[in-house]
Structure formats: C-alpha cells, structure tokens
Amino acid sequence: MGRHQGMADAGRDEISQMVLGAWDGFIAQAEALDLTRDSRLPGWRAHEICVHLGCWEDHQALRDLVASARSGGPGTPPDPDAVNARVTAAHRSASREEVLAALRRNREATARYLAEEPVELDTAPAVSVVGRIPLLSVVLGQAYELAVHWLDLVSCGAEPPPADVLQSGLAALTDVTGALAADTGISGRVTLATPDGGWGFTADASGWQVRRVPAGTVDGPAVEGAADLLLEAASGRVNPVPAVARRKLKVHDVGGLLQLAPIVQKVPGIPGGPILQLAARTMGGAGGVLGRLFGRG
C-alpha cells in the first residue's frame, strides 16, 4: 500500500467541489461589497483582502506552486507577510473592476488546474507558505483561506459564509495539520468537531489520513466549537483562551493535542497554531485556571 496523503487521496472531484464552491461564494460577496470599507484586519480594507486573494501579473501563486511541484518541491517556503505586503502595496490603487477581475482569474486558474493538469501532480510535493505538502492539499488550502477571509469581510457588510464553506475550510485546516504532523514524524490524531459534524486526521509512519466526523462525535484529542469560531481561533482572529473560559471552545484530551506542539516550533505561522499553543500553555500550568477549565476534556 502506498503512502497516505490526506485529502489528496480523495481525488479531484471532491476537492473541486470544496474549493470552487468557496470561490464562487466569496466572489459573489465581493461583487456586492463596497471594497473601500475598512475590515477588522488592521490596515486592510475589503480591497486589500481581495487583492491578496487575486491573481496578478506579478503575483500568480498557483502557477508558482505548479512549477514547484513539477521540479520536485525544492527551495524554502516564502514569507507570507512579506508577500502580502508587496502585493497589497503594488495594487493599492487598482480599480474595483481590476480587483474583481483578479479574483476571477485566480478562480479560473484553480479550475483550469483541476481540469487540465496531469493527475500525477496532485501528490507531488510543492513548497507552500507552510512547507512541502502535496500540491492538491495546497489547492484545497484555498478553501481555508477563502473561508477565513470571508469571515473578515463580514465586518465590511458581507453575509456570513454558509456551513458548506466553513466545513471546507475546516477540511483544509485538518489536512494541512495532518501533513505537517506526518512530515515532522509525529504520530497522533486530532478532530475538529462542530455541531454540524467536522473533520479529523490520523498521522503515523504511513502518512496521514483525513476523515469526515459525524455531528456529536468527539473521540480522542479534539477541539470542539462552532465552525466559524474554530476557523477564527485557528487563524489568530480571536484569542482562544476567553472562548475556552466561556465554554464556547472545548478542548478534549489536551495531552494528546500537545503531541502536535512541535509543529508550531517548526512552522510558527501555521493555521491552527494558536490552538496548539493554547494546549501547550494549558499543560504547562495544569494547576492554574486553564487546567481547571479543561479538566479531562
């Protein structure tokens, strides 16, 4: 049996539905917004959020990722903060029509990859901002980014993202965390559980597997909460500590979750890092307030 590679094992049909559905919903919201409105992100309007997600002549992320996968994934991950600063500064004065066109180009580039590129590329390693992971997992990662930035656009007047987009974002978050666990040599499992169901991964020497989790199922190390709150905590949009104190987030089997903490040391800015750091702080002060709040999960 070959090495397991998470959501890449599911194939393009499932990934296409998740990613392109998220793109279609996000673009529809962007088309209805005043892009000059300030967002909750310091210094970013809706304009900068959309510029960041667009495909520009000087910023074609998917093209570069495909090239990386074709060449075997050499090199080091780019600095996402530096890339974001460069792209948003370069296109700060772009017109509304140009920004929306850039979003559509990125969606079209993704659809073209999924329809036309050789399927063998899907499991080829590509250097992304979080490290070397299969190209199809990077493509799915767009669903996480779109879900989180759609939540950002709510502060600009957008409608909240629907449940299917939030679940696709959680699938992508689960997949990349499993990939990094396997790459780091960590054996373990984690579930992201919501009232509507969730996603979990198991990582070991044979790779990592991602699974859907039915609603109401919490088994082993898990973080439980509303889908939007899980994404906002994972992305650092909200501090998970008060959410735990108010029982809006529940952490189960903190010790098992802590096994994944080395991932944060290897890739400090990974999605989900704030939740793993929370587990580390909790174990470090088991007799304190957080330790009492978590208990045994």
XYZ file of C-alpha atoms in Angstrom:
297
model
C 0.000 0.000 0.000
C 1.291 3.459 -0.893
C 1.800 6.308 1.492
C -1.381 8.051 2.632
C -1.538 11.720 1.636
C -4.620 13.088 3.324
C -7.234 14.806 1.199
C -5.111 14.244 -1.893
C -6.241 10.606 -1.605
C -9.850 11.772 -2.046
C -9.152 12.935 -5.581
C -10.019 15.982 -7.606
C -13.792 15.672 -7.743
C -14.250 16.218 -4.007
C -11.555 18.889 -3.837
C -13.077 20.725 -6.816
C -16.483 20.952 -5.161
C -14.985 22.344 -1.966
C -12.595 24.854 -3.478
C -14.595 26.116 -6.437
C -17.730 26.375 -4.318
C -15.820 28.554 -1.855
C -14.501 30.699 -4.710
C -17.951 31.202 -6.211
C -19.460 32.245 -2.899
C -16.593 34.563 -1.993
C -16.603 36.303 -5.377
C -20.366 36.821 -5.191
C -19.924 38.541 -1.827
C -17.042 40.686 -3.095
C -19.116 41.815 -6.077
C -21.797 43.116 -3.709
C -19.460 44.999 -1.351
C -18.022 48.476 -1.149
C -14.355 47.460 -1.323
C -13.228 50.717 0.270
C -14.751 49.757 3.627
C -12.327 49.042 6.452
C -12.177 45.453 7.656
C -11.382 44.092 11.091
C -7.808 43.461 9.908
C -5.618 46.443 10.869
C -4.731 48.499 7.797
C -6.728 46.327 5.402
C -9.912 47.322 3.638
C -12.061 44.848 1.771
C -9.901 45.983 -1.172
C -6.681 44.605 0.352
C -8.344 41.331 1.312
C -9.474 40.803 -2.268
C -6.170 41.981 -3.770
C -4.376 39.444 -1.597
C -6.571 36.633 -2.956
C -6.312 37.723 -6.576
C -4.145 36.576 -9.462
C -1.982 39.406 -10.815
C 0.742 39.658 -13.421
C 3.296 39.990 -10.619
C 1.630 37.503 -8.246
C 0.476 34.144 -9.625
C 0.679 31.848 -6.634
C -0.842 28.752 -8.227
C 1.418 28.988 -11.271
C 4.432 29.100 -8.964
C 3.145 26.154 -6.916
C 2.643 24.037 -10.037
C 6.193 24.873 -11.124
C 7.433 23.881 -7.671
C 5.623 20.537 -7.846
C 6.953 19.846 -11.345
C 10.521 20.388 -10.144
C 10.197 18.262 -7.012
C 9.443 20.953 -4.441
C 12.903 22.492 -3.920
C 13.612 25.674 -2.003
C 12.309 27.251 1.171
C 8.785 28.483 1.979
C 8.117 32.142 1.154
C 7.421 34.625 3.932
C 3.641 35.195 3.708
C 3.785 38.558 5.479
C 6.373 39.870 3.033
C 4.398 38.557 0.054
C 1.165 40.098 1.345
C 2.826 43.460 1.957
C 4.348 43.513 -1.529
C 1.173 42.529 -3.366
C -1.207 44.804 -1.476
C 1.157 47.773 -1.838
C 1.614 47.156 -5.564
C -2.144 47.105 -6.199
C -3.385 49.563 -3.593
C -4.717 51.855 -6.331
C -6.258 49.148 -8.512
C -9.817 49.845 -9.593
C -12.762 47.868 -8.304
C -13.102 46.187 -11.708
C -9.421 45.197 -11.696
C -9.666 43.699 -8.213
C -12.749 41.655 -9.052
C -11.129 40.504 -12.298
C -8.073 39.343 -10.323
C -10.300 37.240 -8.067
C -11.975 35.661 -11.093
C -8.573 34.912 -12.658
C -7.463 33.030 -9.566
C -10.675 31.030 -9.518
C -10.240 30.265 -13.224
C -6.596 29.241 -12.720
C -7.693 26.820 -9.998
C -10.457 25.353 -12.161
C -8.025 25.006 -15.062
C -5.500 23.153 -12.908
C -8.161 20.747 -11.641
C -9.476 20.103 -15.163
C -6.308 20.018 -17.245
C -3.084 19.329 -15.351
C -1.798 15.727 -15.034
C -3.273 13.972 -12.007
C 0.225 12.841 -11.031
C 0.950 16.407 -9.925
C -1.693 16.177 -7.203
C 0.525 14.200 -4.847
C 3.800 15.849 -5.878
C 5.326 17.976 -3.101
C 5.144 21.728 -3.582
C 6.750 24.412 -1.445
C 3.941 26.423 0.116
C 3.972 29.014 2.886
C 3.675 26.183 5.443
C 6.286 23.862 3.930
C 6.401 20.975 1.461
C 2.987 19.359 1.128
C 1.162 17.697 -1.790
C 0.031 20.147 -4.435
C -3.618 19.105 -4.178
C -3.515 19.831 -0.442
C -2.199 23.311 -1.246
C -5.045 23.802 -3.714
C -7.528 22.703 -1.040
C -5.860 25.183 1.293
C -7.566 27.901 -0.737
C -10.825 26.794 0.896
C -9.396 27.607 4.332
C -8.120 30.978 3.199
C -11.381 31.857 1.466
C -13.453 30.853 4.494
C -11.319 32.910 6.887
C -11.242 35.964 4.627
C -14.978 35.662 4.009
C -15.367 35.907 7.789
C -13.155 39.008 7.613
C -15.487 40.516 5.008
C -18.445 40.235 7.384
C -17.006 43.314 9.096
C -17.359 45.062 5.709
C -21.009 44.127 5.272
C -20.761 40.657 3.714
C -23.177 37.888 4.590
C -21.648 35.195 6.843
C -20.218 32.206 4.962
C -22.567 29.223 4.708
C -21.984 25.944 6.520
C -20.531 24.139 3.496
C -17.828 26.789 3.011
C -16.933 26.672 6.706
C -16.721 22.872 6.582
C -14.477 23.024 3.510
C -12.234 25.432 5.385
C -12.038 23.027 8.317
C -11.230 20.144 5.960
C -8.323 22.126 4.552
C -7.118 23.072 8.041
C -7.275 19.435 9.145
C -5.449 18.273 6.039
C -2.516 20.677 6.291
C -2.098 19.975 10.011
C -2.018 16.251 9.299
C 0.503 16.792 6.512
C 2.804 18.748 8.805
C 2.431 16.167 11.576
C 3.468 13.397 9.194
C 6.335 15.485 7.818
C 7.556 16.158 11.368
C 7.436 12.449 12.217
C 4.599 12.817 14.722
C 2.109 10.008 15.252
C -1.203 11.256 16.546
C -4.751 12.245 15.760
C -6.959 15.288 16.185
C -10.598 16.075 15.494
C -12.127 19.478 14.798
C -15.723 18.964 15.896
C -18.718 21.239 15.276
C -22.465 20.859 15.842
C -22.760 20.124 12.100
C -20.012 17.496 12.077
C -16.335 18.012 11.489
C -13.031 16.623 10.305
C -10.207 14.627 11.823
C -6.827 13.260 10.835
C -4.584 10.416 11.908
C -0.840 10.685 11.213
C 1.767 7.948 11.521
C 4.692 6.448 9.643
C 2.434 5.642 6.669
C 1.422 9.281 6.172
C -1.845 10.888 7.212
C -5.498 10.163 6.606
C -8.340 12.676 6.810
C -11.883 11.664 7.657
C -15.276 13.284 7.994
C -16.645 13.162 11.532
C -20.413 12.896 12.164
C -22.115 15.511 14.309
C -21.855 14.758 18.011
C -18.738 12.602 17.642
C -15.766 13.527 19.828
C -13.202 10.772 20.247
C -9.677 11.385 21.489
C -7.803 14.681 21.105
C -10.253 17.255 19.784
C -11.218 20.892 19.691
C -14.973 21.414 19.710
C -16.916 24.537 18.856
C -18.844 26.362 16.167
C -17.187 26.094 12.756
C -16.665 29.832 12.380
C -15.120 30.086 15.854
C -12.742 27.194 15.157
C -11.544 28.921 11.990
C -11.182 32.278 13.714
C -9.241 30.738 16.601
C -7.025 28.749 14.232
C -6.232 31.840 12.157
C -5.499 34.021 15.172
C -8.530 36.238 14.539
C -9.773 35.585 18.072
C -7.955 34.624 21.257
C -8.985 31.043 22.098
C -8.408 31.470 25.848
C -11.549 33.554 26.569
C -13.534 31.267 24.260
C -12.465 28.294 26.379
C -13.280 30.176 29.578
C -16.803 30.810 28.272
C -17.058 27.185 27.110
C -17.565 28.269 23.513
C -14.493 26.194 22.698
C -13.934 22.846 24.377
C -10.622 21.026 24.274
C -10.633 17.257 24.787
C -7.544 15.191 25.693
C -5.159 18.116 25.943
C -2.199 15.772 26.357
C -2.936 14.142 23.016
C -3.269 17.532 21.363
C 0.021 18.604 22.899
C 1.813 15.884 20.927
C 1.381 18.143 17.898
C 3.036 21.159 19.532
C 6.401 20.545 17.759
C 4.671 21.510 14.502
C 4.338 25.084 15.777
C 8.058 25.212 16.547
C 8.861 24.052 13.015
C 6.314 26.289 11.252
C 5.395 29.100 13.689
C 2.758 30.685 11.464
C 0.775 27.594 10.547
C -3.008 27.638 10.517
C -4.153 26.159 13.808
C -1.020 27.290 15.626
C -2.890 29.363 18.242
C -4.896 26.298 19.290
C -1.777 24.137 19.632
C -0.042 26.893 21.590
C -3.062 27.062 23.864
C -2.684 23.351 24.604
C 0.995 23.848 25.417
C 0.225 26.677 27.841
C -2.506 24.628 29.447
C -0.229 21.671 30.121
C 2.497 23.994 31.341
C 0.216 25.284 34.074
C -2.042 22.339 34.781
C -2.870 23.606 38.251
C -3.939 27.023 37.006
C -7.215 28.386 35.774
C -6.972 26.858 32.299
C -6.059 23.496 33.733
C -9.207 23.557 35.860
C -11.297 24.708 32.913
C -10.111 21.921 30.655
C -10.096 19.181 33.260
C -10.145 15.927 31.338
C -11.934 17.462 28.349
